[in-house]
mmCIF file with all atom_site columns, N, CA and C in Angstrom:
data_model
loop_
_atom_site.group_PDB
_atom_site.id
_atom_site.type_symbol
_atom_site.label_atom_id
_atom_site.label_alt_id
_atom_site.label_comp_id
_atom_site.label_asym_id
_atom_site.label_entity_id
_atom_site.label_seq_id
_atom_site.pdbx_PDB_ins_code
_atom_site.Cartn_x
_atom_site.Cartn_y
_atom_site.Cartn_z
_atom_site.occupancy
_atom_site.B_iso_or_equiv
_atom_site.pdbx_formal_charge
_atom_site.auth_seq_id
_atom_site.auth_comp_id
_atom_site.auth_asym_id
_atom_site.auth_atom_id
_atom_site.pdbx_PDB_model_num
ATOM 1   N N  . UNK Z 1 1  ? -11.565 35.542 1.422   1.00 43.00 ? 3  UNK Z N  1
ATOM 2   C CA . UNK Z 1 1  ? -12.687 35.930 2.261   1.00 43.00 ? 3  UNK Z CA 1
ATOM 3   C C  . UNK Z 1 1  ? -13.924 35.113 1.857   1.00 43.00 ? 3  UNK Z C  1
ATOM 4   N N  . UNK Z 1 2  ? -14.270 34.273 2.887   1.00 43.00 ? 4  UNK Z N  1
ATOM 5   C CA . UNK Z 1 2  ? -15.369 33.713 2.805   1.00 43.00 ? 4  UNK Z CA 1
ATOM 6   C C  . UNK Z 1 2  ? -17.231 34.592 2.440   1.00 43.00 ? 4  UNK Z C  1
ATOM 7   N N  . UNK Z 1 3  ? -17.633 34.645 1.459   1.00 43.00 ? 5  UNK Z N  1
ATOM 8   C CA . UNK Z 1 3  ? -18.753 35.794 1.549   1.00 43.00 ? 5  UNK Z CA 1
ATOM 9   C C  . UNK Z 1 3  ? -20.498 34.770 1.740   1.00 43.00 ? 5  UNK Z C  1
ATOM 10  N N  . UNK Z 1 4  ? -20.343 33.575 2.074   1.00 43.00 ? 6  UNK Z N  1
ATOM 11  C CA . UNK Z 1 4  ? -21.174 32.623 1.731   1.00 43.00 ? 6  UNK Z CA 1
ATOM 12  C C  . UNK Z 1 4  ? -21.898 32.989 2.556   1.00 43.00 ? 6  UNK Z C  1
ATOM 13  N N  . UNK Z 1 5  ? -21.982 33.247 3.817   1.00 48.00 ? 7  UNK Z N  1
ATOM 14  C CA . UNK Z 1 5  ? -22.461 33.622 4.944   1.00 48.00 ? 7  UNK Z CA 1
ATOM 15  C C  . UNK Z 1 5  ? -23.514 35.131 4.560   1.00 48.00 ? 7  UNK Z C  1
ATOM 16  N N  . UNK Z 1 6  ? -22.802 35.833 4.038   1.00 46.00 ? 8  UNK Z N  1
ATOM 17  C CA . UNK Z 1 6  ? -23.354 37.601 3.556   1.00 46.00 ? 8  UNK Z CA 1
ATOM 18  C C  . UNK Z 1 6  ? -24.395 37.149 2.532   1.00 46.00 ? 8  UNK Z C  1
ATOM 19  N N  . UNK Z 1 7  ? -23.954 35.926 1.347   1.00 56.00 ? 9  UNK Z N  1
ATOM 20  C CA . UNK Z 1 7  ? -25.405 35.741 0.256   1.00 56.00 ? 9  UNK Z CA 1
ATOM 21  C C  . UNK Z 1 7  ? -26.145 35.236 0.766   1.00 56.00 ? 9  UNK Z C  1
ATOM 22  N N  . UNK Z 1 8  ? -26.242 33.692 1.559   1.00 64.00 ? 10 UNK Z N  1
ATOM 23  C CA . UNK Z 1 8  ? -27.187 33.702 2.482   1.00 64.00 ? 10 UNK Z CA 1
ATOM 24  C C  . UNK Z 1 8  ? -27.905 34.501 3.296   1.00 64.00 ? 10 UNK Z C  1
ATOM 25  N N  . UNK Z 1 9  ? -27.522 35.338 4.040   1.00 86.00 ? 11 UNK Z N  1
ATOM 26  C CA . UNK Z 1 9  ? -28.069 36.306 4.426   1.00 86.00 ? 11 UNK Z CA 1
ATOM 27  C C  . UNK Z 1 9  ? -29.333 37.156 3.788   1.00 86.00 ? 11 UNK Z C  1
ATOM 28  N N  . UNK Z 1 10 ? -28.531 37.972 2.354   1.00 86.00 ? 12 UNK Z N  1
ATOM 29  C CA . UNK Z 1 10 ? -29.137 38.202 1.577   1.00 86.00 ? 12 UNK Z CA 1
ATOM 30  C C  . UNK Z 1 10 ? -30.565 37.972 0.700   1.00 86.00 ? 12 UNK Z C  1
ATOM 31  N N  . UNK Z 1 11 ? -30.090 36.184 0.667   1.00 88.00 ? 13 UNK Z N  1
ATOM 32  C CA . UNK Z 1 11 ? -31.077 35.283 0.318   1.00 88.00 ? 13 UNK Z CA 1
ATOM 33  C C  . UNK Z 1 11 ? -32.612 35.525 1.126   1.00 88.00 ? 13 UNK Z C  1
ATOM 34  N N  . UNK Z 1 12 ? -31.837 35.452 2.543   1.00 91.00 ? 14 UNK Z N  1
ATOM 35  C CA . UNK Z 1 12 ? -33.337 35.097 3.544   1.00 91.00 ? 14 UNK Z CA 1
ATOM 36  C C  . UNK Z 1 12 ? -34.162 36.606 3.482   1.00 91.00 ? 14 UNK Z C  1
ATOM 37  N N  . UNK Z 1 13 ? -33.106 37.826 3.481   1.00 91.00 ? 15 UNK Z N  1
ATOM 38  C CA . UNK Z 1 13 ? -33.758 38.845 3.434   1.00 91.00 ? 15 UNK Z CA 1
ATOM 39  C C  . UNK Z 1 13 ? -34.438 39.213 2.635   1.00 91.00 ? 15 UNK Z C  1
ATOM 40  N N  . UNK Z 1 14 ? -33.941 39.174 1.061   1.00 92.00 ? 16 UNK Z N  1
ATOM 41  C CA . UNK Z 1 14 ? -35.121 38.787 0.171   1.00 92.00 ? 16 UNK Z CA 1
ATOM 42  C C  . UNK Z 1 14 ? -36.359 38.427 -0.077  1.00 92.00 ? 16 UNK Z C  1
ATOM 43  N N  . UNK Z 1 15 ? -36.338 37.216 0.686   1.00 93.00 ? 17 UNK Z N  1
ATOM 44  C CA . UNK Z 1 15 ? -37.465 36.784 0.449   1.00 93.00 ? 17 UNK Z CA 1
ATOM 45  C C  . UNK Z 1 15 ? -38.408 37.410 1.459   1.00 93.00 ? 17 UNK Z C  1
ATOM 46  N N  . UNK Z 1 16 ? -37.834 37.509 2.864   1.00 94.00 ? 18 UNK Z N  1
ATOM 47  C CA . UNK Z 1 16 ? -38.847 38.117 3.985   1.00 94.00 ? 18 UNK Z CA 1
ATOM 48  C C  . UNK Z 1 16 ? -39.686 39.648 3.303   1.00 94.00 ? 18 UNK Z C  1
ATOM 49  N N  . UNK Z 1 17 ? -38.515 40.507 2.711   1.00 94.00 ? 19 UNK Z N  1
ATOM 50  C CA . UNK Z 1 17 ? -38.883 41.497 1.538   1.00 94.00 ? 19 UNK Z CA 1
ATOM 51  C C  . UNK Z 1 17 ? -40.156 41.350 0.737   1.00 94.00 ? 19 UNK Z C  1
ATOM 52  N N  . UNK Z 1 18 ? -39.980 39.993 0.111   1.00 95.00 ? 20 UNK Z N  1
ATOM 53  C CA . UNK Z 1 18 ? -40.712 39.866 -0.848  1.00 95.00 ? 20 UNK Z CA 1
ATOM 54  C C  . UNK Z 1 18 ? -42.320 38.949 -0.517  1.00 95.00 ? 20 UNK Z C  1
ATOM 55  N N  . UNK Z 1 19 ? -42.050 38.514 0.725   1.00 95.00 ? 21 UNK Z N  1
ATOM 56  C CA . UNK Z 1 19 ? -43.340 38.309 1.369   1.00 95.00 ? 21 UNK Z CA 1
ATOM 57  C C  . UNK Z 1 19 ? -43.978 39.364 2.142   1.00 95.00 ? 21 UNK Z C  1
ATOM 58  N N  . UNK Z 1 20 ? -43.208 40.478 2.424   1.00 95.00 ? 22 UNK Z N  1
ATOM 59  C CA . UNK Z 1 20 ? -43.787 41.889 2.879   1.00 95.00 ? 22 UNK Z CA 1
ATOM 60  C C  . UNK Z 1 20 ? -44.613 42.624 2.153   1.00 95.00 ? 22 UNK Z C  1
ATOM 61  N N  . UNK Z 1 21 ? -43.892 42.949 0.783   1.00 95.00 ? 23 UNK Z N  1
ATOM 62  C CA . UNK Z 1 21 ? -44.463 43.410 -0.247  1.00 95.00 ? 23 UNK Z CA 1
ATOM 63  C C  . UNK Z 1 21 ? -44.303 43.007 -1.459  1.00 95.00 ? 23 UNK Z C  1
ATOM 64  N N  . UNK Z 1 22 ? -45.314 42.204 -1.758  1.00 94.00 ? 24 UNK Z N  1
ATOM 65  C CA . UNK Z 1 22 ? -46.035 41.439 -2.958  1.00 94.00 ? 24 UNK Z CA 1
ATOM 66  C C  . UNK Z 1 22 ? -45.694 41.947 -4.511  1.00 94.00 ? 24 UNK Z C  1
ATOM 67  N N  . UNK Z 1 23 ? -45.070 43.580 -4.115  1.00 93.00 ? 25 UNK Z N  1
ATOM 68  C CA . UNK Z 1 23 ? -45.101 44.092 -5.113  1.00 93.00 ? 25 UNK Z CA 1
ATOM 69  C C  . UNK Z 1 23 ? -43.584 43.822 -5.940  1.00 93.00 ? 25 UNK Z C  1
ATOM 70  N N  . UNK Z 1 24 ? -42.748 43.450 -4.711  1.00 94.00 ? 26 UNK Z N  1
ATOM 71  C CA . UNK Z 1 24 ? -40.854 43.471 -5.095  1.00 94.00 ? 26 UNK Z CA 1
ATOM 72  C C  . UNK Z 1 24 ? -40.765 41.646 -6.330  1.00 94.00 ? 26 UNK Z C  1
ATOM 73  N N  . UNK Z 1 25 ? -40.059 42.275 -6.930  1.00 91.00 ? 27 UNK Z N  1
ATOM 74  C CA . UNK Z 1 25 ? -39.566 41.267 -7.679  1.00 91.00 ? 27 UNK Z CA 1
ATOM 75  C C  . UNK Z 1 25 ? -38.344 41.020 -7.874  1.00 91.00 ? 27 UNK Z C  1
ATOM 76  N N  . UNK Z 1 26 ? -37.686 39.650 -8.207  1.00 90.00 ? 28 UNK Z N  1
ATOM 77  C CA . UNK Z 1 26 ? -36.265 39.472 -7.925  1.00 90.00 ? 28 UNK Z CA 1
ATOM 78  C C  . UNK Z 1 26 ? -35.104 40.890 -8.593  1.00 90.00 ? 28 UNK Z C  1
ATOM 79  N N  . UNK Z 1 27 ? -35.673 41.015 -10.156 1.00 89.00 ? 29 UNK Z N  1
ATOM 80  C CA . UNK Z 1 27 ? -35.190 42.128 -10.559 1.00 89.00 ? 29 UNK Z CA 1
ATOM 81  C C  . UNK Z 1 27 ? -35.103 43.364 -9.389  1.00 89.00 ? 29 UNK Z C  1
ATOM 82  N N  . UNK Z 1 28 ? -36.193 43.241 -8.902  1.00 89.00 ? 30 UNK Z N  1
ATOM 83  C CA . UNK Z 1 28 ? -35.945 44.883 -7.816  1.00 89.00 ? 30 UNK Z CA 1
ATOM 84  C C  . UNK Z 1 28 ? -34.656 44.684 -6.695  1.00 89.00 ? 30 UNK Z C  1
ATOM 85  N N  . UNK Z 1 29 ? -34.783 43.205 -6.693  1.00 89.00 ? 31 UNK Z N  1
ATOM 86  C CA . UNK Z 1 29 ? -33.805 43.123 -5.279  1.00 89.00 ? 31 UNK Z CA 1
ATOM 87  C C  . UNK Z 1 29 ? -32.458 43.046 -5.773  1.00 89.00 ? 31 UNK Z C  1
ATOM 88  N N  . UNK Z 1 30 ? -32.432 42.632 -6.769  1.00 86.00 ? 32 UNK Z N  1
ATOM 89  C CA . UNK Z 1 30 ? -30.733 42.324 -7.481  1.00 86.00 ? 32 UNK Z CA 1
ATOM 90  C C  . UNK Z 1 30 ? -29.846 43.276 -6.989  1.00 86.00 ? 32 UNK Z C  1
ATOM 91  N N  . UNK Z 1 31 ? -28.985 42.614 -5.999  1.00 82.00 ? 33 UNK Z N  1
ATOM 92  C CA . UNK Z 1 31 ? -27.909 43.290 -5.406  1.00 82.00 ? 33 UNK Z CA 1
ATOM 93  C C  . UNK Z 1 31 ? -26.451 43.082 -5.896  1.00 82.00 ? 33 UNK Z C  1
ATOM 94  N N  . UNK Z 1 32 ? -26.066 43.981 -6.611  1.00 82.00 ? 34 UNK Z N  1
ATOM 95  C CA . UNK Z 1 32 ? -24.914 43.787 -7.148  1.00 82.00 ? 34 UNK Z CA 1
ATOM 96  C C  . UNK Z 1 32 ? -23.817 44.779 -5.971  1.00 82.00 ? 34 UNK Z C  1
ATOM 97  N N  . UNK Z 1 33 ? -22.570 44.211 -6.072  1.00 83.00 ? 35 UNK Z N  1
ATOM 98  C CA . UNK Z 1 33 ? -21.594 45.060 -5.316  1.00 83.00 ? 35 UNK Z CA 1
ATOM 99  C C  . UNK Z 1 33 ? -21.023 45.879 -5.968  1.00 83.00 ? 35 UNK Z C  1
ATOM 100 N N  . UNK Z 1 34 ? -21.142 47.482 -5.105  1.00 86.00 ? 36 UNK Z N  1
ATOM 101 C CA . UNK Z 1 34 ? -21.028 48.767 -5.593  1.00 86.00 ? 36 UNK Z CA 1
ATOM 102 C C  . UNK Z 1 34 ? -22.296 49.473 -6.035  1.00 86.00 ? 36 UNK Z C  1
ATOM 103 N N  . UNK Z 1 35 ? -23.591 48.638 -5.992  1.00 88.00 ? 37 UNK Z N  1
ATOM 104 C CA . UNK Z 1 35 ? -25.064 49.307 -6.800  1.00 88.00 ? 37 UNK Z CA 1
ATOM 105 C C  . UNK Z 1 35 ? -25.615 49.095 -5.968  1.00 88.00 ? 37 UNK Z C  1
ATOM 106 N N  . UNK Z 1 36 ? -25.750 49.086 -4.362  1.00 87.00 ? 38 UNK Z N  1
ATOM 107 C CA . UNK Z 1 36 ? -26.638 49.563 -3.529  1.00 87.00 ? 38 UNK Z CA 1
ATOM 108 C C  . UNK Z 1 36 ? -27.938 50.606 -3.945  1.00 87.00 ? 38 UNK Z C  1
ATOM 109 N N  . UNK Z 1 37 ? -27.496 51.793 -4.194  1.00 91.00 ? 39 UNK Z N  1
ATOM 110 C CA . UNK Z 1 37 ? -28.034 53.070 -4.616  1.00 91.00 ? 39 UNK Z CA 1
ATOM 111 C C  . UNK Z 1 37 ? -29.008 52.545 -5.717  1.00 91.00 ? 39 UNK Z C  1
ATOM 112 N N  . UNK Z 1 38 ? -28.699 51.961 -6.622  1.00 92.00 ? 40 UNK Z N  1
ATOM 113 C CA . UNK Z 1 38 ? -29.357 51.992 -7.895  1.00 92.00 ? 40 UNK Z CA 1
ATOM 114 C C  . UNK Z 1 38 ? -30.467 50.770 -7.513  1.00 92.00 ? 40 UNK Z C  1
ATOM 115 N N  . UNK Z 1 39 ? -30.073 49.805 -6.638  1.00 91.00 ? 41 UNK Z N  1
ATOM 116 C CA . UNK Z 1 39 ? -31.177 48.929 -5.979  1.00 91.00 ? 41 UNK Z CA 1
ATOM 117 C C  . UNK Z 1 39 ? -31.957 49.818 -5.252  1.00 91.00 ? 41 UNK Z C  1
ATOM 118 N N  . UNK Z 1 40 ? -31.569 50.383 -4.069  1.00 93.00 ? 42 UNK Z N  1
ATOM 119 C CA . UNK Z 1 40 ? -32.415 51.407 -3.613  1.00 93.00 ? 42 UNK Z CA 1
ATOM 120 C C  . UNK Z 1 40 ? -33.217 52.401 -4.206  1.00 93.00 ? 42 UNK Z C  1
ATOM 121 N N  . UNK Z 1 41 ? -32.625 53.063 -5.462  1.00 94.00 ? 43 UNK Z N  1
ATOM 122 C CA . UNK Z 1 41 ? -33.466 53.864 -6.013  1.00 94.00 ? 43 UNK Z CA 1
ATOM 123 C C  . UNK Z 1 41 ? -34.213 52.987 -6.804  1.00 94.00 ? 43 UNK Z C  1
ATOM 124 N N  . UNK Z 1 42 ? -34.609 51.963 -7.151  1.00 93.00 ? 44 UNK Z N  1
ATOM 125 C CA . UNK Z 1 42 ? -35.681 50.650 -7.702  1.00 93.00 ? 44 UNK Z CA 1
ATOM 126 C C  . UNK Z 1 42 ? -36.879 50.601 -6.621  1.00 93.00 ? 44 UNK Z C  1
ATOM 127 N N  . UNK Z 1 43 ? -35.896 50.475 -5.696  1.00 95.00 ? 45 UNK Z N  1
ATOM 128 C CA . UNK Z 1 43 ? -37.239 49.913 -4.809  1.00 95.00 ? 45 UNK Z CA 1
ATOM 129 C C  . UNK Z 1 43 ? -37.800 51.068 -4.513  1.00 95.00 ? 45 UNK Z C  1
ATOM 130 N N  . UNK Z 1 44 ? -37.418 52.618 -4.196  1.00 96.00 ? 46 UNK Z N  1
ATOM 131 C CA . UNK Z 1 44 ? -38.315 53.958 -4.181  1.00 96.00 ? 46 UNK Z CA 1
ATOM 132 C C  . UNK Z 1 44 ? -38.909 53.569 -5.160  1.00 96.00 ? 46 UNK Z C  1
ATOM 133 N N  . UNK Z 1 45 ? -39.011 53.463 -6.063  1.00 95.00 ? 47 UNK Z N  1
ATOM 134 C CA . UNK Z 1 45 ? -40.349 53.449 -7.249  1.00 95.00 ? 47 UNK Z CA 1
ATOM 135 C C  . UNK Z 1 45 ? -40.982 52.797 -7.354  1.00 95.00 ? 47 UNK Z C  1
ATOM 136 N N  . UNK Z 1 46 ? -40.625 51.028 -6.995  1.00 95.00 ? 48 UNK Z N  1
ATOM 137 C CA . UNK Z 1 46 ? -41.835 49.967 -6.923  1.00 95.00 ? 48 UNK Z CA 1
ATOM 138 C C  . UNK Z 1 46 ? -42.558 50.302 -5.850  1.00 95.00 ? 48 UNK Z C  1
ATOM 139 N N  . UNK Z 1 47 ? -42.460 50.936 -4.407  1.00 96.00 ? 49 UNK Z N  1
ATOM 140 C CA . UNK Z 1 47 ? -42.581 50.795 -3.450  1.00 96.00 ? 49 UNK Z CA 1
ATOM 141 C C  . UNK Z 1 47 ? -43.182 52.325 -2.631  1.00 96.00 ? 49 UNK Z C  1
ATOM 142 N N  . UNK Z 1 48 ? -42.775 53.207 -3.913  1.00 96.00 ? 50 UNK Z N  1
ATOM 143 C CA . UNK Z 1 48 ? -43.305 54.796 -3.538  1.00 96.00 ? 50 UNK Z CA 1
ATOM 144 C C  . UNK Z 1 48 ? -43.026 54.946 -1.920  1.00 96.00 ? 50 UNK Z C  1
ATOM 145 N N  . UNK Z 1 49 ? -41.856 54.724 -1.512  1.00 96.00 ? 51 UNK Z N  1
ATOM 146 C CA . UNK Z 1 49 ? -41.028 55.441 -0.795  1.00 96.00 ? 51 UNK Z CA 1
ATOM 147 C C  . UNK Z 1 49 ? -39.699 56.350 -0.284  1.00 96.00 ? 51 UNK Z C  1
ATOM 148 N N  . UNK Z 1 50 ? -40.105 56.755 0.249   1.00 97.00 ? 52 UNK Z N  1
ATOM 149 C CA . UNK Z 1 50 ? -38.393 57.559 0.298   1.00 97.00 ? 52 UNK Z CA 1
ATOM 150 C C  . UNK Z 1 50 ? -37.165 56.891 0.896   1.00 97.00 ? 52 UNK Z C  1
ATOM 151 N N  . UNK Z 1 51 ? -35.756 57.530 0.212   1.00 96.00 ? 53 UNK Z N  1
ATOM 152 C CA . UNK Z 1 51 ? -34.903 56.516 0.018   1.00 96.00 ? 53 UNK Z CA 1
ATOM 153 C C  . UNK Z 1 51 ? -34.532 56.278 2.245   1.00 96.00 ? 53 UNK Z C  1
ATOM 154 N N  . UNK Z 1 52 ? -34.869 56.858 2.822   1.00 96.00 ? 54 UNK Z N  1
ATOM 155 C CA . UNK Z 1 52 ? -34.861 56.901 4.133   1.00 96.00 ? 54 UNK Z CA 1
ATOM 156 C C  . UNK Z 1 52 ? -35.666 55.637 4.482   1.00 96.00 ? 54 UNK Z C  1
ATOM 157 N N  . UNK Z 1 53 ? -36.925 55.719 4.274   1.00 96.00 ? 55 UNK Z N  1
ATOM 158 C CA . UNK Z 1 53 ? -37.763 54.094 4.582   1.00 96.00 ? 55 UNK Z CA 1
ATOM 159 C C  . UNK Z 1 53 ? -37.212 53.117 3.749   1.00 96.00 ? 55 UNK Z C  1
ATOM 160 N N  . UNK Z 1 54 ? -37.032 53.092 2.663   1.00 94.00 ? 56 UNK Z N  1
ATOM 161 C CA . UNK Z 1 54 ? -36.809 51.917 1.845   1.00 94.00 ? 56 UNK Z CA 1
ATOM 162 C C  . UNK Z 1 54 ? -34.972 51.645 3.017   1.00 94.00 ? 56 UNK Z C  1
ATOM 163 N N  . UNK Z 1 55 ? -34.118 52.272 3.466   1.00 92.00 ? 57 UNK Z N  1
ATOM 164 C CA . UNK Z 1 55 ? -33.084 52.049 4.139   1.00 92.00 ? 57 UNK Z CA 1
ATOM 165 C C  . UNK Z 1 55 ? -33.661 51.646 5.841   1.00 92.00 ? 57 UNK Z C  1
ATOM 166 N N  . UNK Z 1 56 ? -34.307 51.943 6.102   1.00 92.00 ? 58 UNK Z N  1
ATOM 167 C CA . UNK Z 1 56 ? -35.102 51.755 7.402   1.00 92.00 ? 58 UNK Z CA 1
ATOM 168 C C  . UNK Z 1 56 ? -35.956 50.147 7.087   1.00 92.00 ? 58 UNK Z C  1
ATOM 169 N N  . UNK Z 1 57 ? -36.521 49.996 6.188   1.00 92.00 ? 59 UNK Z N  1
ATOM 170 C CA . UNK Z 1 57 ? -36.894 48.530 5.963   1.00 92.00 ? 59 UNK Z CA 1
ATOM 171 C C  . UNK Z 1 57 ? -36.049 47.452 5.761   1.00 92.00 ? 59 UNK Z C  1
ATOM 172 N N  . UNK Z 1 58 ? -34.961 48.374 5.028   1.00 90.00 ? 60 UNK Z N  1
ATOM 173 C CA . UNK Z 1 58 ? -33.724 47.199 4.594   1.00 90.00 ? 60 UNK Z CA 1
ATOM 174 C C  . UNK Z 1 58 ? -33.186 47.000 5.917   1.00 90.00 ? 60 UNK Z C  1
ATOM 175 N N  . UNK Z 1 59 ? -32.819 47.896 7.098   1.00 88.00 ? 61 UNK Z N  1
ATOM 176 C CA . UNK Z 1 59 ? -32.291 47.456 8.499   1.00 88.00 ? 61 UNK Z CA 1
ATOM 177 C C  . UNK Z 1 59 ? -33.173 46.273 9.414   1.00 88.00 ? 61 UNK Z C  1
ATOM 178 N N  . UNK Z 1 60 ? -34.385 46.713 8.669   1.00 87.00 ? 62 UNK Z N  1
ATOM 179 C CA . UNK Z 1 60 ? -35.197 45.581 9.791   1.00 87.00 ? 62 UNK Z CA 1
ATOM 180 C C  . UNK Z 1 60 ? -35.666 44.690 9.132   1.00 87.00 ? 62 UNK Z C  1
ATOM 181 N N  . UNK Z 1 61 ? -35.864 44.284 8.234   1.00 85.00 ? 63 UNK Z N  1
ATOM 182 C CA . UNK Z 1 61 ? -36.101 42.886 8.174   1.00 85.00 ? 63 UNK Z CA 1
ATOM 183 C C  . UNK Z 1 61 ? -34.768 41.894 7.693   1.00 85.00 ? 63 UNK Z C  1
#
């Protein structure tokens, strides 16, 4: 399975992330497979939101 396509992806979203809010750092975004949750619960705390918006931001940008 080709996944080159999904890190790229990743990549661009990142950064759009991280030009949104000034506050995310690569550490916050580190997406490991199977640790969704534990990325998500990072970014509730850099970001003082609930895990509903921080999933609502991750859909749109």
């Amino acid at each position: 399975m080709d996944t080159t396509g999904i890190n790229q992806t990743w990549s661009a979203q990142k950064a759009r992330l991280k030009l949104k809010f000034a506050a995310l750092t690569d550490s916050d975004l580190l997406f490991e497979k199977g640790e969704k949750e534990e990325m998500i619960a990072k970014l509730q705390i850099t970001l003082g939101k609930t895990k509903e918006e921080i999933e609502e931001i991750l859909k749109t940008t």
